[in-house]
Short mmCIF file of C-alpha atoms in Angstrom, two decimals:
data_model
loop_
_atom_site.label_atom_id
_atom_site.label_comp_id
_atom_site.label_asym_id
_atom_site.label_seq_id
_atom_site.Cartn_x
_atom_site.Cartn_y
_atom_site.Cartn_z
CA MET A 22 -0.02 0.04 0.09
CA ILE A 23 1.10 3.63 -0.45
CA PRO A 24 2.36 4.86 2.89
CA MET A 25 -0.59 6.87 4.60
CA PRO A 26 -0.91 8.39 8.14
CA LEU A 27 -3.92 7.44 10.15
CA ALA A 28 -5.15 10.95 10.09
CA ARG A 29 -5.44 10.86 6.33
CA ILE A 30 -7.22 7.36 6.37
CA ALA A 31 -9.76 8.92 8.83
CA GLU A 32 -10.39 11.79 6.58
CA ILE A 33 -10.82 9.59 3.55
CA THR A 34 -13.22 7.29 5.42
CA SER A 35 -15.24 9.82 7.45
CA GLY A 36 -13.92 8.10 10.46
CA ALA A 37 -12.93 9.25 13.97
CA LEU A 38 -9.74 8.23 15.62
CA SER A 39 -10.05 6.46 18.94
CA GLY A 40 -8.43 7.86 22.02
CA THR A 41 -5.21 5.73 21.68
CA ALA A 42 -4.72 6.13 17.96
CA ASP A 43 -1.78 8.32 16.89
CA PRO A 44 -2.81 10.38 14.05
CA ARG A 45 0.86 10.48 12.76
CA ALA A 46 1.36 6.81 12.75
CA VAL A 47 1.79 5.54 9.19
CA VAL A 48 0.20 2.41 7.62
CA ARG A 49 2.88 0.95 5.28
CA GLY A 50 1.91 -2.76 5.27
CA PRO A 51 -1.02 -4.49 3.71
CA VAL A 52 -4.64 -3.86 4.48
CA VAL A 53 -6.27 -7.10 5.65
CA THR A 54 -9.42 -8.47 6.94
CA ASP A 55 -7.94 -11.63 8.32
CA SER A 56 -5.89 -11.06 11.65
CA ARG A 57 -3.81 -14.01 10.70
CA ALA A 58 -2.55 -12.08 7.67
CA VAL A 59 -1.33 -9.07 9.68
CA GLU A 60 2.15 -7.87 9.07
CA PRO A 61 4.21 -5.07 10.80
CA GLY A 62 2.66 -1.77 9.57
CA SER A 63 -0.78 -3.34 8.50
CA LEU A 64 -4.17 -1.80 8.76
CA PHE A 65 -6.67 -4.41 9.99
CA VAL A 66 -10.24 -4.05 8.81
CA ALA A 67 -12.83 -5.55 11.28
CA ILE A 68 -15.79 -6.94 9.34
CA ARG A 69 -18.63 -8.75 10.97
CA GLY A 70 -19.36 -11.79 9.06
CA GLU A 71 -21.97 -14.63 9.46
CA ARG A 72 -19.80 -16.68 11.70
CA VAL A 73 -16.94 -14.58 12.79
CA ASP A 74 -16.90 -10.89 13.91
CA GLY A 75 -13.52 -9.24 12.95
CA HIS A 76 -13.86 -6.84 15.99
CA ASP A 77 -13.11 -9.71 18.41
CA PHE A 78 -9.70 -10.04 16.83
CA ALA A 79 -8.82 -6.37 16.98
CA ALA A 80 -6.38 -6.57 19.93
CA GLU A 81 -4.74 -9.69 18.45
CA ALA A 82 -4.18 -7.94 15.15
CA VAL A 83 -2.49 -4.87 16.96
CA ARG A 84 -0.35 -7.24 18.95
CA SER A 85 0.74 -8.83 15.60
CA GLY A 86 2.01 -5.47 14.20
CA ALA A 87 -1.18 -3.74 12.95
CA VAL A 88 -0.95 0.10 13.20
CA ALA A 89 -4.57 0.35 13.82
CA VAL A 90 -8.18 -1.18 13.23
CA LEU A 91 -10.72 0.14 10.89
CA ALA A 92 -13.89 -0.73 12.92
CA ALA A 93 -17.48 -0.15 13.28
CA ARG A 94 -17.53 0.04 16.99
CA PRO A 95 -14.92 0.73 19.83
CA VAL A 96 -12.28 -1.90 20.25
CA GLU A 97 -9.52 -2.48 22.76
CA ALA A 98 -7.01 -1.27 20.27
CA PRO A 99 -5.94 1.99 18.27
CA SER A 100 -8.69 2.40 15.78
CA ILE A 101 -10.60 4.43 13.30
CA ILE A 102 -14.34 4.16 13.87
CA VAL A 103 -16.37 4.37 10.74
CA PRO A 104 -20.08 3.83 9.93
CA ASP A 105 -19.44 0.76 7.75
CA PRO A 106 -15.92 -0.80 7.33
CA VAL A 107 -16.80 -2.18 3.87
CA THR A 108 -17.73 1.17 2.56
CA ALA A 109 -14.62 2.61 4.24
CA LEU A 110 -12.45 -0.04 2.54
CA ALA A 111 -14.01 0.94 -0.78
CA ASP A 112 -13.45 4.61 -0.21
CA LEU A 113 -9.86 4.13 0.72
CA ALA A 114 -9.06 1.95 -2.24
CA SER A 115 -10.72 4.42 -4.59
CA VAL A 116 -8.23 7.16 -3.40
CA VAL A 117 -5.29 4.87 -3.63
CA ALA A 118 -6.27 3.82 -7.32
CA ALA A 119 -6.72 7.55 -8.18
CA SER A 120 -3.19 8.29 -6.94
CA LEU A 121 -1.67 5.73 -9.43
CA PRO A 122 -1.86 7.59 -12.78
CA ALA A 123 0.83 5.62 -14.25
CA ALA A 124 -1.05 2.20 -13.81
CA THR A 125 -3.25 0.71 -16.35
CA VAL A 126 -6.27 -1.04 -14.93
CA VAL A 127 -7.47 -4.18 -16.66
CA GLY A 128 -10.88 -5.50 -15.56
CA VAL A 129 -12.14 -9.10 -16.32
CA THR A 130 -15.68 -10.33 -15.96
CA GLY A 131 -17.90 -13.17 -17.27
CA SER A 132 -19.99 -16.08 -16.03
CA ALA A 133 -17.06 -18.54 -16.21
CA GLY A 134 -13.25 -18.37 -16.64
CA LYS A 135 -12.67 -15.16 -14.79
CA THR A 136 -10.05 -16.19 -12.43
CA THR A 137 -8.05 -18.35 -15.03
CA THR A 138 -8.15 -15.44 -17.56
CA LYS A 139 -7.26 -13.00 -14.86
CA ASP A 140 -4.11 -15.11 -13.91
CA LEU A 141 -3.27 -15.38 -17.64
CA ILE A 142 -3.40 -11.70 -18.14
CA GLY A 143 -1.39 -11.08 -15.03
CA ARG A 144 1.28 -13.48 -16.49
CA LEU A 145 1.50 -11.16 -19.65
CA THR A 146 1.50 -7.80 -17.82
CA GLU A 147 4.24 -9.04 -15.53
CA LEU A 148 6.45 -8.91 -18.70
CA ALA A 149 5.60 -5.17 -19.22
CA GLY A 150 5.91 -3.91 -15.70
CA PRO A 151 5.09 -4.41 -11.95
CA THR A 152 1.68 -6.02 -11.67
CA ILE A 153 -0.89 -6.37 -9.01
CA ALA A 154 -3.57 -9.15 -9.42
CA PRO A 155 -5.96 -10.65 -6.88
CA VAL A 156 -5.07 -13.80 -5.16
CA GLY A 157 -7.63 -16.41 -6.17
CA SER A 158 -11.08 -15.01 -6.59
CA TYR A 159 -10.86 -11.68 -4.68
CA ASN A 160 -13.56 -10.32 -6.84
CA ASN A 161 -16.34 -8.91 -4.60
CA GLU A 162 -16.87 -5.75 -2.45
CA ILE A 163 -14.21 -6.79 -0.04
CA GLY A 164 -11.64 -8.70 -2.16
CA HIS A 165 -11.62 -6.15 -4.87
CA PRO A 166 -10.65 -3.12 -2.82
CA LEU A 167 -8.22 -5.29 -0.75
CA THR A 168 -6.49 -6.01 -4.12
CA VAL A 169 -6.27 -2.46 -5.14
CA LEU A 170 -4.80 -1.48 -1.82
CA ARG A 171 -1.87 -3.72 -2.46
CA ALA A 172 -0.73 -1.31 -5.14
CA ASP A 173 1.95 1.38 -4.65
CA ALA A 174 3.84 3.97 -6.71
CA ASP A 175 5.75 1.21 -8.53
CA THR A 176 2.64 -0.44 -9.88
CA ARG A 177 2.17 -0.27 -13.64
CA TYR A 178 -0.70 -2.84 -14.11
CA LEU A 179 -3.76 -3.51 -11.83
CA VAL A 180 -5.49 -6.82 -13.23
CA LEU A 181 -8.74 -7.09 -11.41
CA GLU A 182 -11.49 -9.57 -11.49
CA LEU A 183 -15.02 -8.24 -11.16
CA SER A 184 -18.10 -10.34 -10.03
CA ALA A 185 -21.74 -9.62 -9.87
CA ARG A 186 -24.30 -11.21 -7.55
CA ASN A 187 -26.73 -8.62 -8.86
CA THR A 188 -27.22 -5.58 -11.11
CA GLY A 189 -24.98 -2.59 -10.10
CA HIS A 190 -22.32 -4.70 -8.35
CA ILE A 191 -19.82 -4.41 -11.26
CA ALA A 192 -20.51 -0.69 -11.75
CA PHE A 193 -19.70 -0.28 -7.97
CA LEU A 194 -16.36 -2.21 -8.31
CA ALA A 195 -15.44 -0.27 -11.50
CA ARG A 196 -15.94 3.11 -9.66
CA ILE A 197 -13.16 2.04 -7.07
CA ALA A 198 -10.56 1.44 -9.78
CA PRO A 199 -11.80 2.67 -13.14
CA PRO A 200 -10.53 0.22 -15.89
CA SER A 201 -8.98 1.37 -19.15
CA ILE A 202 -9.24 -2.21 -20.60
CA GLY A 203 -12.41 -4.21 -19.94
CA VAL A 204 -12.60 -7.91 -20.72
CA VAL A 205 -15.96 -9.72 -21.00
CA LEU A 206 -15.69 -13.47 -21.50
CA ASN A 207 -19.12 -14.88 -21.72
CA VAL A 208 -22.74 -14.74 -20.37
CA GLY A 209 -23.77 -18.13 -18.92
CA THR A 210 -26.01 -19.41 -16.26
CA ALA A 211 -24.13 -18.90 -13.10
CA HIS A 212 -26.32 -17.09 -10.49
CA LEU A 213 -29.33 -17.56 -12.76
CA GLY A 214 -31.70 -17.73 -10.03
CA VAL A 215 -30.50 -14.36 -8.49
CA PHE A 216 -30.69 -12.50 -11.85
CA GLY A 217 -33.69 -14.22 -13.26
CA GLY A 218 -32.53 -14.78 -16.80
CA LYS A 219 -29.31 -14.40 -19.02
CA GLU A 220 -30.42 -11.17 -20.55
CA ALA A 221 -30.26 -9.80 -16.99
CA ILE A 222 -26.77 -11.41 -16.46
CA ALA A 223 -25.64 -9.71 -19.66
CA LYS A 224 -26.99 -6.47 -18.54
CA ALA A 225 -24.86 -6.66 -15.30
CA LYS A 226 -21.68 -8.05 -17.05
CA GLY A 227 -21.97 -5.19 -19.52
CA GLU A 228 -21.59 -2.49 -16.66
CA LEU A 229 -17.90 -3.15 -17.15
CA VAL A 230 -17.87 -1.84 -20.69
CA GLU A 231 -20.00 1.04 -19.73
CA ALA A 232 -17.39 2.06 -17.20
CA LEU A 233 -14.66 2.31 -19.95
CA PRO A 234 -13.39 5.80 -21.15
CA SER A 235 -13.68 6.76 -24.78
CA GLY A 236 -9.96 6.23 -25.02
CA GLY A 237 -10.23 2.69 -23.29
CA VAL A 238 -10.55 -0.85 -25.05
CA ALA A 239 -13.40 -3.21 -24.66
CA VAL A 240 -12.12 -6.88 -25.25
CA LEU A 241 -15.17 -8.81 -26.16
CA ASN A 242 -15.89 -12.40 -27.06
CA HIS A 243 -17.07 -12.52 -30.61
CA ASP A 244 -18.36 -16.07 -30.18
CA ASP A 245 -20.94 -15.14 -27.53
CA PRO A 246 -23.90 -13.11 -29.08
CA LEU A 247 -24.80 -11.58 -25.69
CA VAL A 248 -21.31 -10.25 -25.40
CA ARG A 249 -21.31 -9.11 -29.01
CA GLU A 250 -24.20 -6.83 -28.22
CA MET A 251 -22.18 -5.09 -25.48
CA ALA A 252 -20.31 -3.19 -28.09
CA SER A 253 -23.14 -0.85 -28.50
CA ARG A 254 -23.00 0.04 -24.67
CA THR A 255 -19.39 1.79 -24.92
CA SER A 256 -17.63 4.55 -26.65
CA ALA A 257 -14.33 2.63 -26.11
CA ARG A 258 -12.55 0.84 -28.97
CA VAL A 259 -13.58 -2.79 -29.42
CA THR A 260 -11.20 -5.67 -29.90
CA TRP A 261 -12.90 -8.89 -30.67
CA PHE A 262 -11.46 -12.34 -29.62
CA GLY A 263 -12.77 -15.77 -30.46
CA GLU A 264 -12.68 -18.40 -33.07
CA SER A 265 -14.87 -16.48 -35.42
CA PRO A 266 -13.21 -15.38 -38.65
CA ASP A 267 -14.50 -11.84 -37.60
CA ALA A 268 -12.41 -11.73 -34.43
CA HIS A 269 -9.29 -9.73 -34.32
CA VAL A 270 -7.54 -12.13 -32.11
CA ARG A 271 -8.55 -15.58 -32.85
CA ALA A 272 -7.53 -19.27 -32.81
CA VAL A 273 -7.17 -21.36 -36.02
CA ASP A 274 -6.92 -24.98 -36.59
CA VAL A 275 -7.58 -26.09 -32.83
CA VAL A 276 -6.74 -29.61 -32.06
CA LEU A 277 -6.58 -31.51 -28.66
CA ASP A 278 -3.93 -33.83 -27.67
CA PRO A 279 -4.70 -37.24 -25.91
CA SER A 280 -4.79 -35.41 -22.56
CA GLY A 281 -7.15 -32.69 -23.63
CA ARG A 282 -4.78 -29.90 -24.08
CA ALA A 283 -5.43 -27.63 -27.00
CA SER A 284 -2.99 -26.52 -29.83
CA PHE A 285 -3.86 -23.95 -32.40
CA THR A 286 -2.48 -21.05 -34.33
CA LEU A 287 -2.85 -17.65 -32.62
CA VAL A 288 -3.76 -14.97 -35.36
CA THR A 289 -3.51 -11.25 -34.58
CA PRO A 290 -3.67 -8.23 -36.80
CA SER A 291 0.12 -8.02 -36.43
CA GLY A 292 1.08 -11.64 -37.15
CA SER A 293 0.58 -15.16 -36.11
CA ALA A 294 2.32 -17.79 -33.89
CA PRO A 295 1.66 -21.37 -32.76
CA VAL A 296 0.40 -22.07 -29.20
CA SER A 297 0.41 -25.50 -27.33
CA LEU A 298 -1.35 -25.19 -24.10
CA SER A 299 -0.42 -26.80 -20.87
CA LEU A 300 -3.90 -26.00 -19.43
CA TYR A 301 -6.50 -28.77 -19.80
CA GLY A 302 -9.82 -28.63 -21.48
CA ARG A 303 -11.12 -27.17 -24.72
CA HIS A 304 -12.83 -24.35 -22.98
CA SER A 305 -9.27 -22.93 -21.98
CA VAL A 306 -9.00 -21.83 -25.55
CA SER A 307 -11.36 -18.88 -25.25
CA ASN A 308 -9.76 -17.81 -21.87
CA VAL A 309 -6.33 -17.83 -23.55
CA LEU A 310 -7.60 -15.73 -26.54
CA ALA A 311 -8.96 -13.15 -24.22
CA ALA A 312 -5.60 -12.89 -22.49
CA ALA A 313 -3.85 -12.77 -25.82
CA ALA A 314 -6.01 -9.84 -26.85
CA VAL A 315 -5.09 -7.90 -23.92
CA GLY A 316 -1.34 -8.71 -24.50
CA TRP A 317 -1.65 -7.62 -28.03
CA GLU A 318 -3.39 -4.46 -27.03
CA LEU A 319 -0.40 -3.78 -24.54
CA GLY A 320 2.09 -4.05 -27.35
CA LEU A 321 3.43 -7.43 -26.57
CA PRO A 322 5.09 -9.28 -29.48
CA VAL A 323 2.81 -12.16 -30.71
CA ALA A 324 5.58 -14.71 -30.35
CA THR A 325 6.00 -13.63 -26.74
CA ILE A 326 2.31 -13.85 -26.15
CA ALA A 327 2.16 -17.26 -27.69
CA ARG A 328 5.28 -18.71 -25.57
CA GLU A 329 4.05 -17.24 -22.32
CA LEU A 330 0.44 -18.60 -22.70
CA SER A 331 1.72 -22.04 -23.90
CA ALA A 332 3.74 -22.29 -20.66
CA ALA A 333 1.07 -20.98 -18.39
CA GLU A 334 -0.41 -23.44 -15.70
CA PRO A 335 -3.08 -22.72 -13.12
CA ARG A 336 -2.06 -20.12 -10.60
CA SER A 337 -5.17 -20.19 -8.52
CA ARG A 338 -6.11 -23.29 -6.54
CA TRP A 339 -8.81 -25.85 -7.44
CA ARG A 340 -9.16 -24.79 -11.12
CA MET A 341 -8.43 -27.82 -13.36
CA GLU A 342 -5.63 -29.03 -11.40
CA VAL A 343 -4.47 -32.25 -12.89
CA THR A 344 -2.37 -34.35 -10.37
CA GLU A 345 -1.29 -38.05 -10.83
CA ARG A 346 -0.66 -40.12 -7.86
CA PRO A 347 2.31 -42.40 -7.51
CA ASP A 348 -0.12 -45.40 -8.25
CA GLY A 349 -1.28 -43.82 -11.57
CA VAL A 350 -4.64 -42.43 -10.54
CA THR A 351 -5.26 -39.05 -12.07
CA VAL A 352 -7.16 -36.60 -9.94
CA VAL A 353 -8.68 -33.53 -11.68
CA ASN A 354 -9.36 -30.93 -8.95
CA ASP A 355 -11.74 -28.41 -10.53
CA ALA A 356 -13.62 -27.99 -7.20
CA TYR A 357 -13.45 -24.13 -6.56
CA ASN A 358 -17.05 -23.51 -7.93
CA ALA A 359 -19.50 -24.73 -10.43
CA ASN A 360 -22.28 -23.82 -12.73
CA PRO A 361 -24.08 -25.50 -15.68
CA ASP A 362 -21.56 -24.08 -18.13
CA SER A 363 -18.51 -24.92 -16.22
CA MET A 364 -19.79 -28.49 -15.56
CA ARG A 365 -20.17 -29.18 -19.31
CA ALA A 366 -16.67 -27.81 -19.82
CA ALA A 367 -15.27 -30.10 -17.07
CA PHE A 368 -16.86 -33.18 -18.34
CA SER A 369 -15.73 -32.44 -21.74
CA ALA A 370 -12.24 -32.19 -20.44
CA LEU A 371 -12.63 -35.37 -18.52
CA GLU A 372 -13.66 -37.28 -21.67
CA SER A 373 -10.37 -36.26 -23.37
CA LEU A 374 -8.11 -36.75 -20.31
CA GLY A 375 -9.74 -40.18 -19.55
CA ARG A 376 -9.96 -41.80 -23.05
CA GLY A 377 -9.25 -45.28 -22.66
CA ARG A 378 -9.34 -45.21 -18.93
CA ARG A 379 -12.00 -45.90 -16.20
CA ARG A 380 -13.54 -42.52 -15.28
CA PHE A 381 -15.11 -41.44 -12.10
CA ALA A 382 -16.68 -38.14 -10.79
CA VAL A 383 -17.86 -36.62 -7.62
CA ILE A 384 -20.21 -33.62 -8.12
CA ALA A 385 -22.86 -31.83 -6.14
CA ALA A 386 -26.17 -30.11 -6.73
CA LEU A 387 -25.82 -26.66 -8.23
CA ARG A 388 -27.03 -23.68 -6.47
CA GLU A 389 -28.49 -20.08 -7.04
CA LEU A 390 -30.44 -21.39 -10.09
CA GLY A 391 -33.78 -20.16 -8.83
CA ASP A 392 -36.95 -21.77 -10.31
CA ASP A 393 -34.89 -23.48 -13.01
CA SER A 394 -32.91 -25.42 -10.21
CA PRO A 395 -34.58 -28.81 -10.44
CA ALA A 396 -34.42 -28.85 -14.25
CA LEU A 397 -30.90 -27.74 -14.45
CA ASN A 398 -29.63 -30.08 -11.82
CA GLU A 399 -31.46 -32.98 -13.61
CA GLU A 400 -29.71 -31.98 -16.73
CA LEU A 401 -26.36 -32.02 -14.85
CA GLY A 402 -27.21 -35.62 -13.65
CA ARG A 403 -28.03 -36.53 -17.37
CA LEU A 404 -24.64 -35.10 -18.37
CA ALA A 405 -22.83 -37.08 -15.73
CA GLY A 406 -24.73 -40.33 -16.18
CA GLY A 407 -24.25 -40.27 -19.91
CA SER A 408 -20.65 -39.46 -19.97
CA GLY A 409 -19.36 -42.84 -19.90
CA LEU A 410 -18.45 -42.97 -16.17
CA THR A 411 -17.76 -46.10 -14.20
CA GLY A 412 -18.81 -44.50 -10.92
CA LEU A 413 -20.54 -41.29 -9.93
CA VAL A 414 -20.64 -39.96 -6.41
CA VAL A 415 -23.23 -37.22 -5.84
CA ALA A 416 -22.36 -35.39 -2.61
CA GLY A 417 -24.45 -33.33 -0.21
CA PRO A 418 -28.13 -32.06 -0.04
CA ASP A 419 -30.78 -31.38 -2.64
CA ALA A 420 -29.26 -34.25 -4.75
CA GLU A 421 -32.58 -35.74 -5.94
CA PRO A 422 -32.80 -34.10 -9.31
CA VAL A 423 -29.16 -34.94 -10.02
CA LEU A 424 -29.54 -38.52 -9.11
CA GLN A 425 -32.74 -38.79 -11.11
CA GLY A 426 -31.07 -37.27 -14.14
CA ALA A 427 -27.95 -39.64 -13.76
CA LEU A 428 -30.12 -42.70 -13.38
CA SER A 429 -32.28 -41.68 -16.48
CA ALA A 430 -29.16 -41.20 -18.78
CA ALA A 431 -27.51 -44.24 -17.40
CA ALA A 432 -30.51 -46.40 -18.11
CA SER A 433 -30.81 -44.88 -21.59
CA THR A 434 -27.29 -45.72 -22.33
CA ALA A 435 -27.60 -49.29 -20.82
CA SER A 436 -30.59 -49.93 -23.06
CA THR A 437 -28.46 -49.76 -26.23
CA ALA A 438 -25.71 -52.05 -24.75
CA SER A 439 -25.56 -55.75 -25.25
CA THR A 440 -24.45 -56.47 -21.77
CA VAL A 441 -24.83 -54.31 -18.62
CA SER A 442 -24.23 -55.23 -15.00
CA THR A 443 -26.38 -53.89 -12.21
CA ALA A 444 -24.99 -52.32 -9.22
CA SER A 445 -23.94 -55.09 -6.61
CA THR A 446 -25.02 -52.98 -3.72
CA ALA A 447 -28.38 -52.98 -2.21
CA ALA A 448 -30.41 -50.34 -4.09
CA THR A 449 -32.76 -47.87 -2.53
CA ALA A 450 -35.37 -45.48 -4.01
CA ALA A 451 -35.46 -43.36 -0.77
CA GLU A 452 -33.48 -40.50 -2.34
CA ALA A 453 -33.87 -40.76 -6.14
CA PRO A 454 -36.44 -43.29 -7.69
CA ALA A 455 -34.89 -44.85 -10.61
CA PRO A 456 -36.91 -44.59 -13.92
CA ALA A 457 -38.65 -47.55 -15.21
CA ALA A 458 -36.02 -50.10 -16.40
CA PRO A 459 -36.16 -51.67 -19.89
CA THR A 460 -36.87 -55.22 -19.95
CA ALA A 461 -33.26 -56.16 -20.94
CA PRO A 462 -30.74 -55.21 -19.82
CA THR A 463 -31.31 -54.10 -16.17
CA ALA A 464 -31.08 -50.35 -15.48
CA PRO A 465 -28.34 -48.86 -13.16
CA THR A 466 -29.29 -48.06 -9.54
CA VAL A 467 -28.49 -45.41 -6.92
CA SER A 468 -27.11 -46.65 -3.50
CA THR A 469 -26.28 -44.83 -0.45
CA ALA A 470 -22.92 -44.96 1.21
CA ALA A 471 -24.12 -43.78 4.64
CA GLU A 472 -22.48 -46.83 6.46
CA ALA A 473 -20.14 -48.54 4.00
CA PRO A 474 -18.82 -47.62 0.47
CA ALA A 475 -20.30 -49.53 -2.47
CA PRO A 476 -18.10 -52.27 -3.78
CA ALA A 477 -15.81 -51.35 -6.69
CA PRO A 478 -17.56 -51.72 -10.14
CA ALA A 479 -16.22 -54.63 -12.25
CA ALA A 480 -14.27 -54.10 -15.16
CA LEU A 481 -16.46 -54.04 -18.27
CA PRO A 482 -15.77 -54.07 -22.02
CA ASP A 483 -16.03 -51.08 -24.05
CA TYR A 484 -19.37 -52.13 -25.58
CA ALA A 485 -20.99 -52.39 -22.05
CA PRO A 486 -21.54 -49.00 -20.45
CA ARG A 487 -22.56 -48.87 -17.00
CA VAL A 488 -22.33 -46.30 -14.11
CA GLU A 489 -22.60 -47.02 -10.34
CA VAL A 490 -24.46 -43.90 -8.72
CA VAL A 491 -23.87 -43.32 -5.11
CA HIS A 492 -25.12 -40.56 -2.82
CA VAL A 493 -22.99 -39.43 0.17
CA PRO A 494 -23.56 -36.82 2.76
CA ASP A 495 -20.26 -34.77 2.36
CA ALA A 496 -16.92 -34.19 0.86
CA GLN A 497 -15.06 -36.57 3.29
CA ALA A 498 -17.56 -39.40 2.50
CA ALA A 499 -17.17 -38.86 -1.17
CA ALA A 500 -13.34 -39.49 -0.74
CA THR A 501 -14.04 -42.75 1.13
CA GLN A 502 -16.29 -43.97 -1.57
CA LEU A 503 -13.91 -43.23 -4.35
CA THR A 504 -11.17 -44.71 -2.47
CA ALA A 505 -12.92 -48.05 -2.37
CA TRP A 506 -13.46 -47.72 -6.11
CA LEU A 507 -10.21 -46.42 -7.55
CA ARG A 508 -7.38 -48.49 -8.85
CA PRO A 509 -4.11 -47.68 -10.86
CA GLY A 510 -4.88 -45.93 -14.01
CA ASP A 511 -8.21 -44.47 -13.18
CA VAL A 512 -9.09 -40.82 -13.52
CA VAL A 513 -11.45 -38.92 -11.32
CA LEU A 514 -12.99 -35.38 -11.67
CA VAL A 515 -13.78 -33.54 -8.52
CA LYS A 516 -16.24 -30.64 -9.22
CA GLY A 517 -19.06 -28.78 -7.27
CA PRO A 518 -20.35 -25.52 -5.80
CA ARG A 519 -18.14 -23.54 -3.51
CA ALA A 520 -20.40 -24.37 -0.47
CA MET A 521 -19.71 -28.03 -0.75
CA GLY A 522 -16.00 -27.80 -0.26
CA LEU A 523 -15.15 -30.66 -2.52
CA GLU A 524 -11.61 -29.62 -2.72
CA ARG A 525 -11.35 -31.59 0.47
CA THR A 526 -12.29 -34.72 -1.42
CA ALA A 527 -9.39 -34.05 -3.92
CA ALA A 528 -6.89 -33.48 -1.02
CA LEU A 529 -8.00 -36.63 0.57
CA LEU A 530 -7.55 -38.53 -2.59
CA LEU A 531 -4.04 -37.24 -2.94
CA GLY A 532 -3.06 -38.30 0.47
CA GLY A 533 -3.27 -34.84 2.22
CA ALA A 534 -5.42 -33.52 5.04
CA ALA A 535 -8.88 -32.26 4.27
CA GLN A 536 -8.54 -28.51 3.62
#
């Protein structure tokens, strides 16, 4: 952070210094909301959450080196008392951003791929100058200003991820650090229940391009019709990316290797270069093209862009992390979050990565889908049940539509096979009634693993698809079930909504402690 005395911070935030706070004391360290992250010279922001109240850790933060606490009520520590610490945090970040005239602010939004694209852009901007980018998905009204406050006089690029839980959120974040480059990746079905429809999601995502100055650049996905329409909402110059021939920055001749990693020719107005990604999944191509478009706008050579993006690996945790255990089992940890679009992308990647191998998956019911939740979760079940899995674990509550869809798809697949085995565990219809089974062969069934894991599915010939479907209560039970199934050479996908914490399943499968 730019060094700032407490008196100035109090002025910016409309706060009042407590009796023990020295107005001349200078905050030089990071601004944090977690007392465990305090360093000497920090400012600790006490935020009251659903389960933890930061005010209770004020004294501890100061003992750890914080200069003062930004608080909503008196605490036993030097402090600045403000009406609302979250609003004060935004006000402080806005002043810091305005004091960085040499910094280029790049904003990234979209329904899927924001964090990966932000990381890719950060990799490119680091070649051009000191860069600040959020850790993981610091993209809301708390994480966004915390990221901005990490900037100092040496910062040349701020690469920021902007999320929206409703209309107006992106506009609010963009006012804190006005972007000169705005990237919109896609409009999907994440938070569909909150917004009420994709058109409303597009309206919210488009607030980013509306925030751009006339001299700025809107980097838009030409392959997404709802994103294309955003060009009319900005006076900034538009640079298109995508696989369309009309895109300025595009991929040509995309092919996937046996592990599902894409290679293509990157084409730009100033030249082309070959790209061979280390990232997994066909969906990575769009994220890479968005980053390449930003790099091209910043004047990086096309060959440099191609080289850096080819070498890029995931920087943020739990996004298509592919790890092979010593016994040859491959664990695909894509558990950070999930929505219908990202689920389809993950299963597509699993199909490529697991070709010729036994494939397994652990998923959970998707959330924030509103009235469409039952139908979309049943569609998720059909996607999983019809994807050629040997075993499917559905974890957590509200699983009935997922189970129903999985059983329906598996039964449909089984009805076309010459031989199909049924699950050897005792079946139950208590959680998801199986659809009517065809006369021959027998339909797959769902079992619960509340007391003991279901036995390992037997090896089957390629012409005999079969999926064992098991419902478990939580992430740890999912790991227990998969451990009973997996054997050398298998591959397993772990993906679900943030609230389920399925990264713990992946950690346990890889021999670590639950996170």
